[in-house]
Structure formats: structure tokens, C-alpha cells
mmCIF file of C-alpha atoms and ligand atoms in Angstrom:
data_model
loop_
_atom_site.group_PDB
_atom_site.id
_atom_site.type_symbol
_atom_site.label_atom_id
_atom_site.label_comp_id
_atom_site.label_asym_id
_atom_site.label_seq_id
_atom_site.Cartn_x
_atom_site.Cartn_y
_atom_site.Cartn_z
ATOM 1 C CA MET A 1 0.000 0.000 0.000
ATOM 2 C CA ILE A 2 1.339 3.394 -0.984
ATOM 3 C CA ASP A 3 0.551 6.278 1.345
ATOM 4 C CA ILE A 4 -0.086 9.662 -0.266
ATOM 5 C CA LYS A 5 -0.333 12.967 1.560
ATOM 6 C CA ALA A 6 -1.114 16.278 -0.140
ATOM 7 C CA ILE A 7 0.772 18.952 1.789
ATOM 8 C CA ALA A 8 -0.156 21.712 -0.676
ATOM 9 C CA SER A 9 -1.800 21.848 -4.100
ATOM 10 C CA GLY A 10 -2.686 24.669 -6.499
ATOM 11 C CA SER A 11 -1.108 27.714 -8.066
ATOM 12 C CA SER A 12 0.088 28.994 -4.682
ATOM 13 C CA GLY A 13 2.229 25.905 -4.116
ATOM 14 C CA ASN A 14 2.481 22.155 -4.634
ATOM 15 C CA CYS A 15 4.028 19.509 -2.418
ATOM 16 C CA TYR A 16 3.101 15.867 -1.826
ATOM 17 C CA ARG A 17 4.599 13.111 0.290
ATOM 18 C CA VAL A 18 4.441 9.536 -0.990
ATOM 19 C CA SER A 19 5.680 6.467 0.868
ATOM 20 C CA ASP A 20 5.687 2.750 0.148
ATOM 21 C CA GLY A 21 6.244 1.939 3.801
ATOM 22 C CA SER A 22 10.025 1.768 3.351
ATOM 23 C CA THR A 23 10.960 4.929 1.480
ATOM 24 C CA ALA A 24 9.284 8.342 1.601
ATOM 25 C CA LEU A 25 9.703 10.883 -1.195
ATOM 26 C CA LEU A 26 8.487 14.404 -1.820
ATOM 27 C CA LEU A 27 6.849 15.185 -5.151
ATOM 28 C CA ASP A 28 7.513 18.883 -5.779
ATOM 29 C CA ALA A 29 8.494 21.412 -3.122
ATOM 30 C CA GLY A 30 6.701 24.625 -4.079
ATOM 31 C CA ILE A 31 5.977 26.001 -0.592
ATOM 32 C CA PRO A 32 8.207 27.478 2.122
ATOM 33 C CA ILE A 33 10.378 24.945 3.945
ATOM 34 C CA HIS A 34 8.598 25.489 7.274
ATOM 35 C CA ARG A 35 5.285 24.411 5.713
ATOM 36 C CA ILE A 36 6.931 21.291 4.285
ATOM 37 C CA GLN A 37 8.363 20.549 7.742
ATOM 38 C CA GLN A 38 4.891 20.920 9.282
ATOM 39 C CA GLY A 39 3.390 18.652 6.627
ATOM 40 C CA ILE A 40 5.886 15.854 7.310
ATOM 41 C CA ASP A 41 5.800 16.182 11.122
ATOM 42 C CA TYR A 42 9.345 17.602 11.104
ATOM 43 C CA ARG A 43 10.763 14.289 9.868
ATOM 44 C CA LEU A 44 12.877 15.566 6.990
ATOM 45 C CA GLY A 45 15.489 12.985 7.957
ATOM 46 C CA GLU A 46 13.038 10.262 6.898
ATOM 47 C CA ILE A 47 12.597 11.705 3.387
ATOM 48 C CA ALA A 48 14.883 9.942 0.899
ATOM 49 C CA GLY A 49 14.580 12.553 -1.834
ATOM 50 C CA ALA A 50 12.455 15.053 -3.731
ATOM 51 C CA LEU A 51 11.337 14.766 -7.363
ATOM 52 C CA ILE A 52 10.720 18.193 -8.880
ATOM 53 C CA SER A 53 8.473 18.519 -11.942
ATOM 54 C CA HIS A 54 9.798 21.876 -13.152
ATOM 55 C CA GLU A 55 11.346 25.195 -12.241
ATOM 56 C CA HIS A 56 8.211 27.277 -11.548
ATOM 57 C CA MET A 57 8.203 28.511 -7.975
ATOM 58 C CA ASP A 58 4.868 26.885 -7.112
ATOM 59 C CA HIS A 59 6.800 23.607 -7.569
ATOM 60 C CA ALA A 60 10.393 24.500 -6.668
ATOM 61 C CA LYS A 61 10.285 27.221 -4.013
ATOM 62 C CA ALA A 62 11.931 25.179 -1.231
ATOM 63 C CA VAL A 63 14.512 23.520 -3.488
ATOM 64 C CA PRO A 64 17.466 25.716 -2.385
ATOM 65 C CA GLU A 65 16.654 25.128 1.322
ATOM 66 C CA LEU A 66 16.199 21.381 0.832
ATOM 67 C CA ALA A 67 19.467 21.178 -1.135
ATOM 68 C CA ARG A 68 21.276 23.067 1.629
ATOM 69 C CA ARG A 69 20.020 20.466 4.089
ATOM 70 C CA GLY A 70 21.522 17.724 1.954
ATOM 71 C CA LEU A 71 18.322 16.203 0.559
ATOM 72 C CA LEU A 72 18.688 14.312 -2.713
ATOM 73 C CA ILE A 73 16.794 16.322 -5.333
ATOM 74 C CA PHE A 74 16.046 15.303 -8.927
ATOM 75 C CA GLY A 75 14.449 17.409 -11.656
ATOM 76 C CA PRO A 76 14.799 18.559 -15.266
ATOM 77 C CA PRO A 77 18.203 20.213 -15.968
ATOM 78 C CA GLU A 78 16.626 23.698 -15.886
ATOM 79 C CA VAL A 79 15.718 23.370 -12.188
ATOM 80 C CA ALA A 80 19.347 23.439 -11.023
ATOM 81 C CA LYS A 81 19.937 26.625 -12.992
ATOM 82 C CA ALA A 82 16.712 28.382 -11.986
ATOM 83 C CA CYS A 83 17.274 27.580 -8.314
ATOM 84 C CA ALA A 84 21.046 28.230 -8.484
ATOM 85 C CA CYS A 85 21.619 24.785 -6.937
ATOM 86 C CA PRO A 86 24.315 22.886 -8.847
ATOM 87 C CA SER A 87 23.946 19.903 -6.504
ATOM 88 C CA ILE A 88 20.531 19.007 -7.935
ATOM 89 C CA LEU A 89 20.609 15.770 -9.890
ATOM 90 C CA SER A 90 19.170 15.513 -13.351
ATOM 91 C CA GLY A 91 18.923 13.135 -16.239
ATOM 92 C CA PRO A 92 17.191 12.851 -19.571
ATOM 93 C CA ALA A 93 13.553 11.900 -19.830
ATOM 94 C CA LEU A 94 12.849 8.148 -19.973
ATOM 95 C CA ARG A 95 16.110 7.172 -18.250
ATOM 96 C CA LYS A 96 15.305 5.034 -15.236
ATOM 97 C CA PHE A 97 16.953 5.617 -11.852
ATOM 98 C CA THR A 98 16.543 4.195 -8.383
ATOM 99 C CA VAL A 99 16.032 5.769 -4.974
ATOM 100 C CA SER A 100 16.122 2.988 -2.385
ATOM 101 C CA THR A 101 12.933 0.920 -2.929
ATOM 102 C CA TRP A 102 11.615 3.078 -5.792
ATOM 103 C CA HIS A 103 12.360 2.664 -9.501
ATOM 104 C CA ILE A 104 11.645 6.011 -11.141
ATOM 105 C CA VAL A 105 11.199 7.035 -14.778
ATOM 106 C CA PRO A 106 10.803 10.743 -15.636
ATOM 107 C CA PHE A 107 8.897 11.648 -18.796
ATOM 108 C CA LYS A 108 8.245 14.949 -20.547
ATOM 109 C CA VAL A 109 4.839 16.618 -20.561
ATOM 110 C CA VAL A 110 3.726 19.726 -22.482
ATOM 111 C CA HIS A 111 4.168 22.943 -20.454
ATOM 112 C CA ASP A 112 5.835 26.325 -21.169
ATOM 113 C CA VAL A 113 9.136 25.115 -19.653
ATOM 114 C CA THR A 114 10.651 21.631 -19.495
ATOM 115 C CA CYS A 115 8.351 19.712 -17.157
ATOM 116 C CA TYR A 116 8.685 16.091 -16.029
ATOM 117 C CA GLY A 117 6.007 13.688 -14.936
ATOM 118 C CA TYR A 118 7.172 10.610 -13.032
ATOM 119 C CA VAL A 119 6.369 6.907 -13.040
ATOM 120 C CA LEU A 120 7.280 5.433 -9.650
ATOM 121 C CA ASP A 121 7.422 1.655 -9.176
ATOM 122 C CA SER A 122 7.781 0.381 -5.629
ATOM 123 C CA ARG A 123 9.863 -2.759 -5.177
ATOM 124 C CA LYS A 124 8.401 -2.970 -1.676
ATOM 125 C CA THR A 125 4.697 -3.134 -2.606
ATOM 126 C CA GLY A 126 4.869 -4.034 -6.304
ATOM 127 C CA GLU A 127 2.647 -1.040 -7.035
ATOM 128 C CA ARG A 128 2.925 1.798 -9.550
ATOM 129 C CA LEU A 129 2.216 5.481 -8.990
ATOM 130 C CA VAL A 130 2.122 8.107 -11.752
ATOM 131 C CA TYR A 131 2.520 11.829 -11.020
ATOM 132 C CA ILE A 132 1.513 14.435 -13.630
ATOM 133 C CA THR A 133 1.179 18.179 -13.091
ATOM 134 C CA ASP A 134 1.303 21.353 -15.189
ATOM 135 C CA ALA A 135 0.668 19.441 -18.392
ATOM 136 C CA ALA A 136 -1.393 20.821 -21.260
ATOM 137 C CA ALA A 137 -0.888 17.416 -22.855
ATOM 138 C CA VAL A 138 0.778 14.102 -22.077
ATOM 139 C CA PRO A 139 2.110 12.149 -25.066
ATOM 140 C CA TYR A 140 1.871 8.781 -23.308
ATOM 141 C CA THR A 141 -0.767 6.330 -22.139
ATOM 142 C CA PHE A 142 -0.526 4.446 -18.870
ATOM 143 C CA GLY A 143 -2.246 1.098 -18.468
ATOM 144 C CA GLN A 144 -1.377 -0.627 -15.214
ATOM 145 C CA VAL A 145 -1.344 2.097 -12.575
ATOM 146 C CA HIS A 146 -2.374 1.640 -8.946
ATOM 147 C CA TYR A 147 -2.211 5.307 -7.894
ATOM 148 C CA MET A 148 -2.779 8.149 -10.353
ATOM 149 C CA MET A 149 -1.895 11.699 -9.263
ATOM 150 C CA LEU A 150 -3.024 13.979 -12.042
ATOM 151 C CA GLU A 151 -3.554 17.677 -12.653
ATOM 152 C CA ALA A 152 -7.174 18.766 -13.238
ATOM 153 C CA ASN A 153 -6.654 22.522 -13.327
ATOM 154 C CA TYR A 154 -9.805 23.855 -14.917
ATOM 155 C CA SER A 155 -13.064 23.191 -16.696
ATOM 156 C CA MET A 156 -13.227 24.558 -20.242
ATOM 157 C CA ASN A 157 -16.888 25.493 -19.651
ATOM 158 C CA ILE A 158 -16.105 27.555 -16.552
ATOM 159 C CA LEU A 159 -13.019 29.141 -18.127
ATOM 160 C CA SER A 160 -14.785 30.199 -21.325
ATOM 161 C CA ARG A 161 -17.815 31.474 -19.400
ATOM 162 C CA ARG A 162 -15.536 33.624 -17.223
ATOM 163 C CA ALA A 163 -13.671 34.872 -20.305
ATOM 164 C CA THR A 164 -16.974 35.835 -21.943
ATOM 165 C CA GLU A 165 -18.073 37.653 -18.771
ATOM 166 C CA GLY A 166 -14.748 39.503 -18.672
ATOM 167 C CA ALA A 167 -13.904 37.928 -15.300
ATOM 168 C CA ILE A 168 -10.623 36.675 -16.747
ATOM 169 C CA LYS A 169 -8.458 38.296 -19.437
ATOM 170 C CA ASP A 170 -8.343 36.474 -22.781
ATOM 171 C CA GLU A 171 -4.538 36.295 -22.699
ATOM 172 C CA LEU A 172 -4.536 34.626 -19.295
ATOM 173 C CA ALA A 173 -7.272 32.195 -20.335
ATOM 174 C CA ALA A 174 -5.242 31.317 -23.459
ATOM 175 C CA ARG A 175 -2.098 30.797 -21.372
ATOM 176 C CA ILE A 176 -3.950 28.444 -19.014
ATOM 177 C CA VAL A 177 -5.220 26.377 -21.956
ATOM 178 C CA GLN A 178 -1.713 26.150 -23.434
ATOM 179 C CA THR A 179 -0.010 25.128 -20.188
ATOM 180 C CA HIS A 180 -2.450 23.248 -17.932
ATOM 181 C CA MET A 181 -4.699 20.206 -18.042
ATOM 182 C CA ASP A 182 -8.468 20.553 -17.942
ATOM 183 C CA ILE A 183 -10.817 17.990 -16.443
ATOM 184 C CA ASP A 184 -11.636 16.528 -19.876
ATOM 185 C CA GLY A 185 -7.945 15.884 -20.562
ATOM 186 C CA ALA A 186 -7.617 14.278 -17.137
ATOM 187 C CA ILE A 187 -10.674 12.083 -17.725
ATOM 188 C CA GLY A 188 -9.203 11.042 -21.093
ATOM 189 C CA LEU A 189 -6.020 9.854 -19.368
ATOM 190 C CA LEU A 190 -8.033 8.094 -16.652
ATOM 191 C CA ARG A 191 -10.005 6.211 -19.333
ATOM 192 C CA GLY A 192 -6.768 4.617 -20.513
ATOM 193 C CA LEU A 193 -6.060 3.093 -17.091
ATOM 194 C CA ASP A 194 -6.886 -0.510 -16.224
ATOM 195 C CA PRO A 195 -9.783 -0.259 -13.718
ATOM 196 C CA ARG A 196 -8.925 -3.698 -12.317
ATOM 197 C CA VAL A 197 -5.683 -2.418 -10.786
ATOM 198 C CA LEU A 198 -6.421 1.275 -10.194
ATOM 199 C CA LYS A 199 -6.925 1.992 -6.477
ATOM 200 C CA GLN A 200 -6.736 5.750 -6.025
ATOM 201 C CA VAL A 201 -7.009 8.865 -8.168
ATOM 202 C CA TRP A 202 -5.736 12.185 -6.827
ATOM 203 C CA LEU A 203 -6.804 15.287 -8.746
ATOM 204 C CA LEU A 204 -4.189 18.018 -8.326
ATOM 205 C CA HIS A 205 -3.566 21.729 -8.849
ATOM 206 C CA LEU A 206 -7.245 22.723 -9.181
ATOM 207 C CA SER A 207 -7.672 26.391 -10.087
ATOM 208 C CA ARG A 208 -9.532 28.293 -7.359
ATOM 209 C CA ASP A 209 -11.741 30.133 -9.872
ATOM 210 C CA ASN A 210 -11.906 27.849 -12.911
ATOM 211 C CA SER A 211 -12.652 24.446 -11.401
ATOM 212 C CA ASP A 212 -15.484 22.606 -9.615
ATOM 213 C CA ALA A 213 -14.055 20.119 -7.147
ATOM 214 C CA ASP A 214 -17.286 18.213 -6.496
ATOM 215 C CA ALA A 215 -18.112 17.832 -10.183
ATOM 216 C CA PHE A 216 -14.503 16.811 -10.979
ATOM 217 C CA ARG A 217 -14.576 14.186 -8.236
ATOM 218 C CA ARG A 218 -17.843 12.722 -9.513
ATOM 219 C CA MET A 219 -16.548 12.586 -13.101
ATOM 220 C CA ALA A 220 -13.338 10.820 -12.066
ATOM 221 C CA GLN A 221 -15.293 8.440 -9.850
ATOM 222 C CA ARG A 222 -17.728 7.546 -12.617
ATOM 223 C CA THR A 223 -14.891 7.018 -15.103
ATOM 224 C CA THR A 224 -12.681 4.831 -12.930
ATOM 225 C CA GLY A 225 -14.699 3.363 -10.044
ATOM 226 C CA ALA A 226 -11.624 4.042 -7.877
ATOM 227 C CA GLU A 227 -11.300 6.123 -4.692
ATOM 228 C CA VAL A 228 -10.983 9.759 -5.795
ATOM 229 C CA TYR A 229 -9.318 12.476 -3.733
ATOM 230 C CA ILE A 230 -9.076 16.197 -4.406
ATOM 231 C CA ALA A 231 -5.660 17.407 -3.240
HETATM 232 ZN ZN1 ZN B 1 2.014 24.856 -11.244
HETATM 233 ZN ZN1 ZN B 2 4.248 25.526 -14.158
#
């Protein structure tokens, strides 16, 4: 059983803790270090590493502090530069690496900077977790996944209604569409998953103004039959 905890999610900061019972990892670190510490009960020593999706501060804010404290950090090559942390590890997409009991494969998703999603296979539990955020599109399908953590930033209906009403500027609405995943894109990815093995779906990075958490949860539930959580 993999344990997932959402410490923060959304455009003001993203950070999740995942553990297979042997090894705990952080997925993104886009909040101040003291909030990460609170979220992990001040047990940074028990975190084996942090996987960073990309350089935007809502995903990488605490990277310099975590690096200073000696945590193993992996991300796309641009993260080390943006955070001025040469000690951050990187590697090309689709090259597998191992952190203790986890086998990890980064893959590229479509965003306005290089952004990695991650496939995490636990040798401890034999389960697979997939993490995807800040992705206008994902050029892969995933069949056998036990835990799916997936951005569902906005609803196209809500976004276009707000643009028509003038509640959101057209340029911003266009930028969101080009850089983030809407609920329909998320449901499309969920449809490709094998419902016989899928246990949990976590919908991430919901926009405060352009999403509907209850409706998103129901849609994901209906599509997958799995437990659905809104981060
Ligand atoms: Zn983001
Ligand atoms: Zn971003």
C-alpha cells in the first residue's frame, strides 16, 4: 500500500509526500520549507529525496533550502539553474533511476518550460504510482497504474464562461489552456487506465476560480470506479 499525503496543491504551491512503507519521497516542493516541515511532522530525515516537476516557484520554491540540508533532489536540468543549486541531480527523460525501494522514470509533458512527470514503481509493494502536473498534454498512455496523481486545473466550460463575462483576461485564459490540463484531458487519461488495478485517483492543482471540485470528483469516480481524492 502506498501512502499519499497532499501537503499543498494549487497555483500557490504544490508539495506531496508519498511512501511505500520503506521509502518516503516528496513530489515537488513549491511552498516554504517550514510548511513542508509541518506537513511531514518535522521528519525531513526520513525523506529519501524530492522529485521536482519543473522550475516554476509553485513547484520549486523550497529547493534551495532542501538542497542546503543535503536532501537528494532530482528534476529537469533547468531546475538546477533556476534555483542556483548545482547539486541538484538531473537526467534525460525516460532514463530510469533508483532511490532505495523506488524505480523512477521521468517523462516529458507539455508545459511552457521543461516539465517532467514521473512513473514510480515500488519494489516494496509491487505497485505503480504516476505523477503528472502542469501538463497541457501528455504524449503517453498508462495502463497498469495503482495510484494516479493527475492535474485537473480547470473546466473549459467555466473558463470560457468567465472569459466571456470579462472575469478573466483572454490572454490569461489562453495561457492556461496552453499550459495546464483541464478535467476533460484528465478524464481522457483516466479512461486509458486498467480499472482492475487502479486503487486511487488524486486530482491536483485545481484552479480556485476555474474548477469545480465536487463535479470533478464525480466525473473521475464515474470514469474509474476508484477512490478519488481532491488534493
Ligand atoms: Zn504549477
Ligand atoms: Zn508551471
